């Protein structure tokens, strides 16, 4: 007898239960038939022939009844149960993945995790406490049966507020005969990235740092937040778009595949500047530049995936010429009276409706949506890595910081009273650099005003959390004075009052807060007010002395030795994993069930690399960064014949490291073993790109080599250039989590006592390519990061790879990936179910009975009826003494195809192959239990 036959005859808990139940039912049937025979025989009066015939008939009936009972029990076990939405996988040790996930919130009444009020939870929440697949962040979710997709979109109960309500991105699948519906919620959505790039064309060469295209939103590349807009028109069923903004990049989350056009109306820079003038793509007659795109869907069946799209729009500005009397400071802006924005019919038509909260209106055969730049909220920088912990239910998502919506609306020309004279007063204030900085950071602020009536006084209040350090660049006869938190400038005119001053963020400022600087200009006849906002970033730096030292910092005490060109440049070997004496954190760190999804890494030495003093002190990096650094170094040697990375200015810093040197961050990536400073004394060729730099060695682009291997540049700080600095965190891991990978919690708590390290855990933030447990990347979706190298770019995405009407197949077709949409504290699957009755409808049940409420107080205006059913009534749970060793009643996946014990009986001729899963309405899937229109038990 072969092994397969032995395995088929081996005990199976489910099969044993079916056999036992059939025996009991058979005995009961036999007694009932015997009693009937006795009565029949007596009535027959000894007619032997009749009795014999009845005996034969009874035997036939008993046999048929037993077969019916066994078949019915098979149907009970196989057709009232569904497999968990987990990819079938036999592990290398010969076992299969039978469990490991848990139910964090069950079907029925519960107390709301935030308000504490009773609410009805119409499904179950499934999580993986370790953060691994299945049910970890961005893990694949296959269909539970053969069927058809009926809905792809935001939760039907909250389609217009997907970030604040309901299940977020959802997919609904109906089985082939319509008996079942499954609802998958909290999935990853689709993404559309739109980046606005600008440059300044100035014949007087006052703005050379803006000569190349770069994302707008900082410095002189000021967007028109009141008149500038983005419009989207899609054919057919219009997705619901949810935009957020980060600098010059707008990210739209949307809920279904689409074919659309996106247009940008650039608006006017104002203050005497010409533009914005659309370059690529050019603008049409209405002043709108437009690109076409559609959601990519590729692959077949089990390999089907959805993609994301990135769009790039470019425009330029032309500054006003310098006044004939003086050469202005580059930051100064000379206003002009009047000015006319291009005719934007689309924005005017939908502006009123957009201000009420809905940016969309029907248009032709689709829907047309318009967003002002001022109405797009700024993406919170901390939202991602705060919420990747293991899901524990449904909690309200953190409120998003809306920076641009707080900016004052520019007065509309139509709403401004007509002046009877030529009297005017203009006031502007802007940051020289990005409008965000860390605690301890400094930023220069430019102030400009002009008026037809003089003298002119400008008062600035920077708020209690900012301190005025100095006043610079005062023009003409302007006199400025300052206190710790105010600036006052007075001018006798005429022309332009211009002044610059420097502010520093005080230690008391809350990270992730918004600080407002308010300015009031007053002339003898009128007054004007403006304000700017600074976003405080979630880290701190140590402020250096003021004024900062003039020479640039250097870490090379002696001239760099002449490079030696090797005959055959050898690539340095990958560093071995040689831990230093510092103990690594233990596996038990982190709170409760927080997933330890980033692994402990050793700090390893960089072979053949010395510091500025010629020693190897602190020439170490974390394992991943060290391997990548070795690859970068090898490629540079092969391309140039030189080894400029044999000496570094800086690599690892200890957690206790502190410095007053300008530009040195308190929470530095050097401490994580993921950053290096190249030697500033090496003969690099440096090319400025906006606020960042590109390094060349002869004709070789060294920066491009670093970036190919996952290293990032950083922009110049207000008090320091940063052309020498590169960081390695391509997986988007947070600084705190990276610190926990290489240092013990005790040492971190001593070095940074204000941080609660035990509450951080070890976690990596979405979006982007994240750090996940090794071994399950074949089940993960890794989203692409846009480069914006072309006007239209497609990249890997994580949205549901299905459309309504698509056929899906059991445990084979992906319906989506676990995400963070809707009300959720972390990644998990919300699974809901409906079941039709014999009439073909979904029966309603009353959930307001005492049996359902279990002592909870019924909330007012509660809908007491639901057509949802408990998914656990259809999913297998672990029996006692199961082979996987799971607790009784835990989620339990039955054996996969051809695995020992997976058969309930031998298949009949023409049935699916041996040992396959069951399906209530199988229709073409490789794990199905029958053909379309009928169900078979095996």
Coordinates of C-alpha atoms in Angstrom, one line a residue, residues 474-724:
X474 CA 16.9 96.2 5.9
X475 CA 16.3 98.4 2.9
X476 CA 16.7 102.2 2.4
X477 CA 15.5 104.4 5.2
X478 CA 13.8 101.7 7.1
X479 CA 14.5 101.3 10.8
X480 CA 13.7 98.0 12.5
X481 CA 13.8 97.0 16.2
X482 CA 13.0 93.7 17.8
X483 CA 12.2 92.1 21.1
X484 CA 12.3 88.3 21.9
X485 CA 9.0 87.8 20.1
X486 CA 8.2 90.9 18.0
X487 CA 9.7 92.9 15.1
X488 CA 8.8 96.5 14.3
X489 CA 9.8 98.3 11.1
X490 CA 9.2 101.9 10.2
X491 CA 9.8 103.6 6.9
X492 CA 9.3 107.1 5.5
X493 CA 9.1 105.9 1.9
X494 CA 8.6 105.9 -0.9
X495 CA 8.9 102.6 -2.8
X496 CA 9.4 99.3 -0.9
X497 CA 9.9 98.6 2.7
X498 CA 11.9 95.4 3.0
X499 CA 13.5 93.6 5.9
X500 CA 14.6 90.2 6.8
X501 CA 14.8 88.6 10.3
X502 CA 15.8 85.2 11.7
X503 CA 13.6 83.2 14.1
X504 CA 14.5 80.1 16.1
X505 CA 12.1 77.4 17.4
X506 CA 12.2 77.3 21.2
X507 CA 12.4 74.0 23.1
X508 CA 8.9 74.5 24.4
X509 CA 7.3 74.2 21.0
X510 CA 5.3 71.1 20.5
X511 CA 6.5 68.8 17.7
X512 CA 4.0 68.5 14.8
X513 CA 2.4 71.8 15.9
X514 CA 1.8 74.8 13.6
X515 CA 3.3 78.2 14.7
X516 CA 1.7 81.4 13.2
X517 CA 3.6 84.6 12.5
X518 CA 1.3 87.5 12.1
X519 CA 2.2 90.8 10.4
X520 CA 0.2 94.1 10.4
X521 CA 1.1 97.0 8.1
X522 CA -0.4 100.4 8.8
X523 CA -0.3 103.6 6.6
X524 CA -2.0 106.9 7.5
X525 CA -5.2 105.8 5.6
X526 CA -5.5 102.0 5.8
X527 CA -4.2 98.8 7.3
X528 CA -3.3 95.3 5.9
X529 CA -2.7 92.0 7.7
X530 CA -1.0 88.8 6.6
X531 CA 0.4 85.7 8.2
X532 CA 2.5 82.7 7.6
X533 CA 2.6 79.3 9.2
X534 CA 5.6 77.1 10.2
X535 CA 5.1 73.4 10.7
X536 CA 7.3 72.1 13.6
X537 CA 8.9 68.8 12.5
X538 CA 9.0 65.8 14.9
X539 CA 12.6 66.0 15.9
X540 CA 15.0 68.5 17.5
X541 CA 18.5 69.9 16.7
X542 CA 21.0 71.6 19.0
X543 CA 21.1 75.3 18.1
X544 CA 24.6 76.6 17.4
X545 CA 26.0 80.0 18.3
X546 CA 24.5 83.2 16.7
X547 CA 25.7 84.5 14.4
X548 CA 26.9 81.2 12.9
X549 CA 30.6 80.8 12.1
X550 CA 31.6 81.9 8.6
X551 CA 33.8 79.0 7.4
X552 CA 32.2 75.8 6.3
X553 CA 32.8 72.9 8.6
X554 CA 35.5 70.5 7.5
X555 CA 36.6 67.2 9.0
X556 CA 39.8 66.6 7.0
X557 CA 42.8 67.9 8.9
X558 CA 45.3 67.2 6.2
X559 CA 45.2 67.2 2.3
X560 CA 43.7 64.1 0.9
X561 CA 46.3 61.7 -0.5
X562 CA 46.4 61.4 -4.2
X563 CA 44.1 58.6 -5.4
X564 CA 45.7 55.4 -6.7
X565 CA 44.2 53.8 -9.7
X566 CA 44.3 50.0 -9.4
X567 CA 45.0 47.9 -12.5
X568 CA 41.9 45.8 -11.8
X569 CA 39.8 47.6 -9.2
X570 CA 38.8 45.1 -6.6
X571 CA 35.4 45.3 -5.1
X572 CA 35.5 45.3 -1.3
X573 CA 33.9 42.2 0.2
X574 CA 30.6 42.5 1.9
X575 CA 31.2 43.1 5.6
X576 CA 30.7 40.1 7.9
X577 CA 28.2 40.4 10.7
X578 CA 30.5 41.0 13.6
X579 CA 28.6 42.5 16.5
X580 CA 30.3 45.0 18.8
X581 CA 30.3 44.7 22.5
X582 CA 27.1 46.8 23.0
X583 CA 24.2 44.4 23.8
X584 CA 21.4 44.4 21.3
X585 CA 17.8 44.8 22.4
X586 CA 16.0 41.6 23.4
X587 CA 13.0 40.2 21.5
X588 CA 10.6 41.2 24.3
X589 CA 10.9 44.9 23.8
X590 CA 7.9 46.9 22.7
X591 CA 4.4 47.2 24.3
X592 CA 1.9 44.4 24.5
X593 CA 1.2 43.0 21.1
X594 CA 3.2 45.5 19.1
X595 CA 4.7 43.8 16.0
X596 CA 8.4 43.4 16.1
X597 CA 8.5 43.7 12.3
X598 CA 12.0 45.3 12.1
X599 CA 14.8 43.0 13.0
X600 CA 17.7 43.5 15.4
X601 CA 20.9 44.4 13.5
X602 CA 24.5 44.3 14.5
X603 CA 26.8 47.2 13.9
X604 CA 29.6 46.0 11.6
X605 CA 32.9 47.6 10.7
X606 CA 33.6 49.0 7.2
X607 CA 36.6 47.2 5.9
X608 CA 39.4 49.4 4.7
X609 CA 37.6 52.7 5.7
X610 CA 39.2 55.3 8.1
X611 CA 38.0 58.5 9.6
X612 CA 39.5 62.0 9.2
X613 CA 42.1 61.2 11.8
X614 CA 43.2 58.0 9.9
X615 CA 41.8 55.6 12.5
X616 CA 38.8 53.2 12.3
X617 CA 37.0 54.7 15.3
X618 CA 33.2 54.7 14.7
X619 CA 33.6 53.5 11.1
X620 CA 30.6 51.1 11.6
X621 CA 27.2 50.9 10.1
X622 CA 24.1 48.7 10.6
X623 CA 24.2 45.5 8.6
X624 CA 21.9 46.5 5.8
X625 CA 23.5 49.9 5.4
X626 CA 27.0 48.4 5.5
X627 CA 26.1 46.0 2.7
X628 CA 24.7 48.7 0.6
X629 CA 27.7 51.0 1.3
X630 CA 30.0 48.2 0.1
X631 CA 28.0 47.9 -3.1
X632 CA 28.2 51.7 -3.6
X633 CA 31.9 51.7 -3.0
X634 CA 32.6 48.8 -5.4
X635 CA 30.6 50.5 -8.2
X636 CA 32.5 53.8 -7.7
X637 CA 35.8 52.0 -7.9
X638 CA 34.8 50.1 -11.0
X639 CA 33.5 53.3 -12.7
X640 CA 36.3 55.7 -11.8
X641 CA 39.3 53.7 -10.7
X642 CA 39.4 55.7 -7.5
X643 CA 38.2 54.9 -4.0
X644 CA 36.9 58.2 -2.5
X645 CA 35.0 56.3 0.2
X646 CA 38.1 54.9 1.8
X647 CA 38.0 57.9 4.1
X648 CA 34.8 59.3 5.6
X649 CA 34.2 62.4 7.6
X650 CA 31.6 60.7 9.8
X651 CA 29.7 57.4 10.1
X652 CA 28.4 56.0 13.4
X653 CA 27.7 58.3 16.4
X654 CA 26.9 57.0 19.8
X655 CA 23.5 57.8 21.3
X656 CA 25.1 60.1 23.9
X657 CA 26.8 62.3 21.1
X658 CA 26.0 66.0 21.4
X659 CA 27.3 69.0 19.5
X660 CA 26.7 72.7 19.2
X661 CA 28.0 72.7 15.7
X662 CA 25.5 74.2 13.2
X663 CA 23.5 71.6 11.3
X664 CA 24.1 68.8 13.7
X665 CA 20.7 67.2 14.5
X666 CA 20.1 65.9 18.0
X667 CA 18.2 62.9 16.6
X668 CA 20.7 62.1 13.9
X669 CA 20.6 59.2 11.5
X670 CA 24.3 58.7 12.2
X671 CA 23.2 57.3 15.6
X672 CA 21.2 54.6 13.8
X673 CA 24.2 53.4 11.8
X674 CA 22.4 54.4 8.6
X675 CA 24.3 57.7 7.6
X676 CA 27.7 58.7 6.4
X677 CA 29.4 62.0 5.6
X678 CA 31.8 61.8 2.7
X679 CA 35.2 63.4 3.1
X680 CA 34.8 67.1 2.5
X681 CA 38.5 67.4 1.5
X682 CA 38.2 65.1 -1.5
X683 CA 38.2 66.8 -4.9
X684 CA 34.5 66.4 -5.6
X685 CA 32.7 68.4 -8.2
X686 CA 29.5 69.8 -6.7
X687 CA 26.4 70.9 -8.6
X688 CA 23.6 72.6 -6.8
X689 CA 20.1 71.3 -7.4
X690 CA 17.8 73.7 -5.5
X691 CA 18.5 73.1 -1.9
X692 CA 20.4 69.9 -2.5
X693 CA 23.7 69.0 -4.2
X694 CA 24.9 66.4 -6.7
X695 CA 28.4 65.0 -6.4
X696 CA 30.5 64.1 -9.4
X697 CA 33.9 62.4 -9.6
X698 CA 35.3 63.5 -13.0
X699 CA 32.3 62.6 -15.2
X700 CA 30.8 59.9 -12.9
X701 CA 27.6 60.8 -11.1
X702 CA 28.4 59.6 -7.5
X703 CA 25.0 60.8 -6.2
X704 CA 23.2 58.6 -8.7
X705 CA 25.2 55.6 -7.6
X706 CA 24.2 56.2 -4.0
X707 CA 20.6 56.7 -4.9
X708 CA 20.5 53.5 -7.0
X709 CA 21.5 51.6 -3.8
X710 CA 18.9 53.2 -1.6
X711 CA 20.8 56.2 -0.1
X712 CA 19.2 59.6 0.1
X713 CA 20.5 63.2 0.0
X714 CA 19.1 65.8 2.4
X715 CA 18.5 69.5 1.7
X716 CA 20.6 72.3 3.1
X717 CA 19.6 73.5 6.5
X718 CA 19.2 77.2 7.3
X719 CA 22.5 77.2 9.2
X720 CA 24.5 74.6 7.3
X721 CA 25.1 73.0 3.9
X722 CA 24.6 69.3 3.7
X723 CA 26.2 68.3 0.4
X724 CA 28.4 65.7 2.2

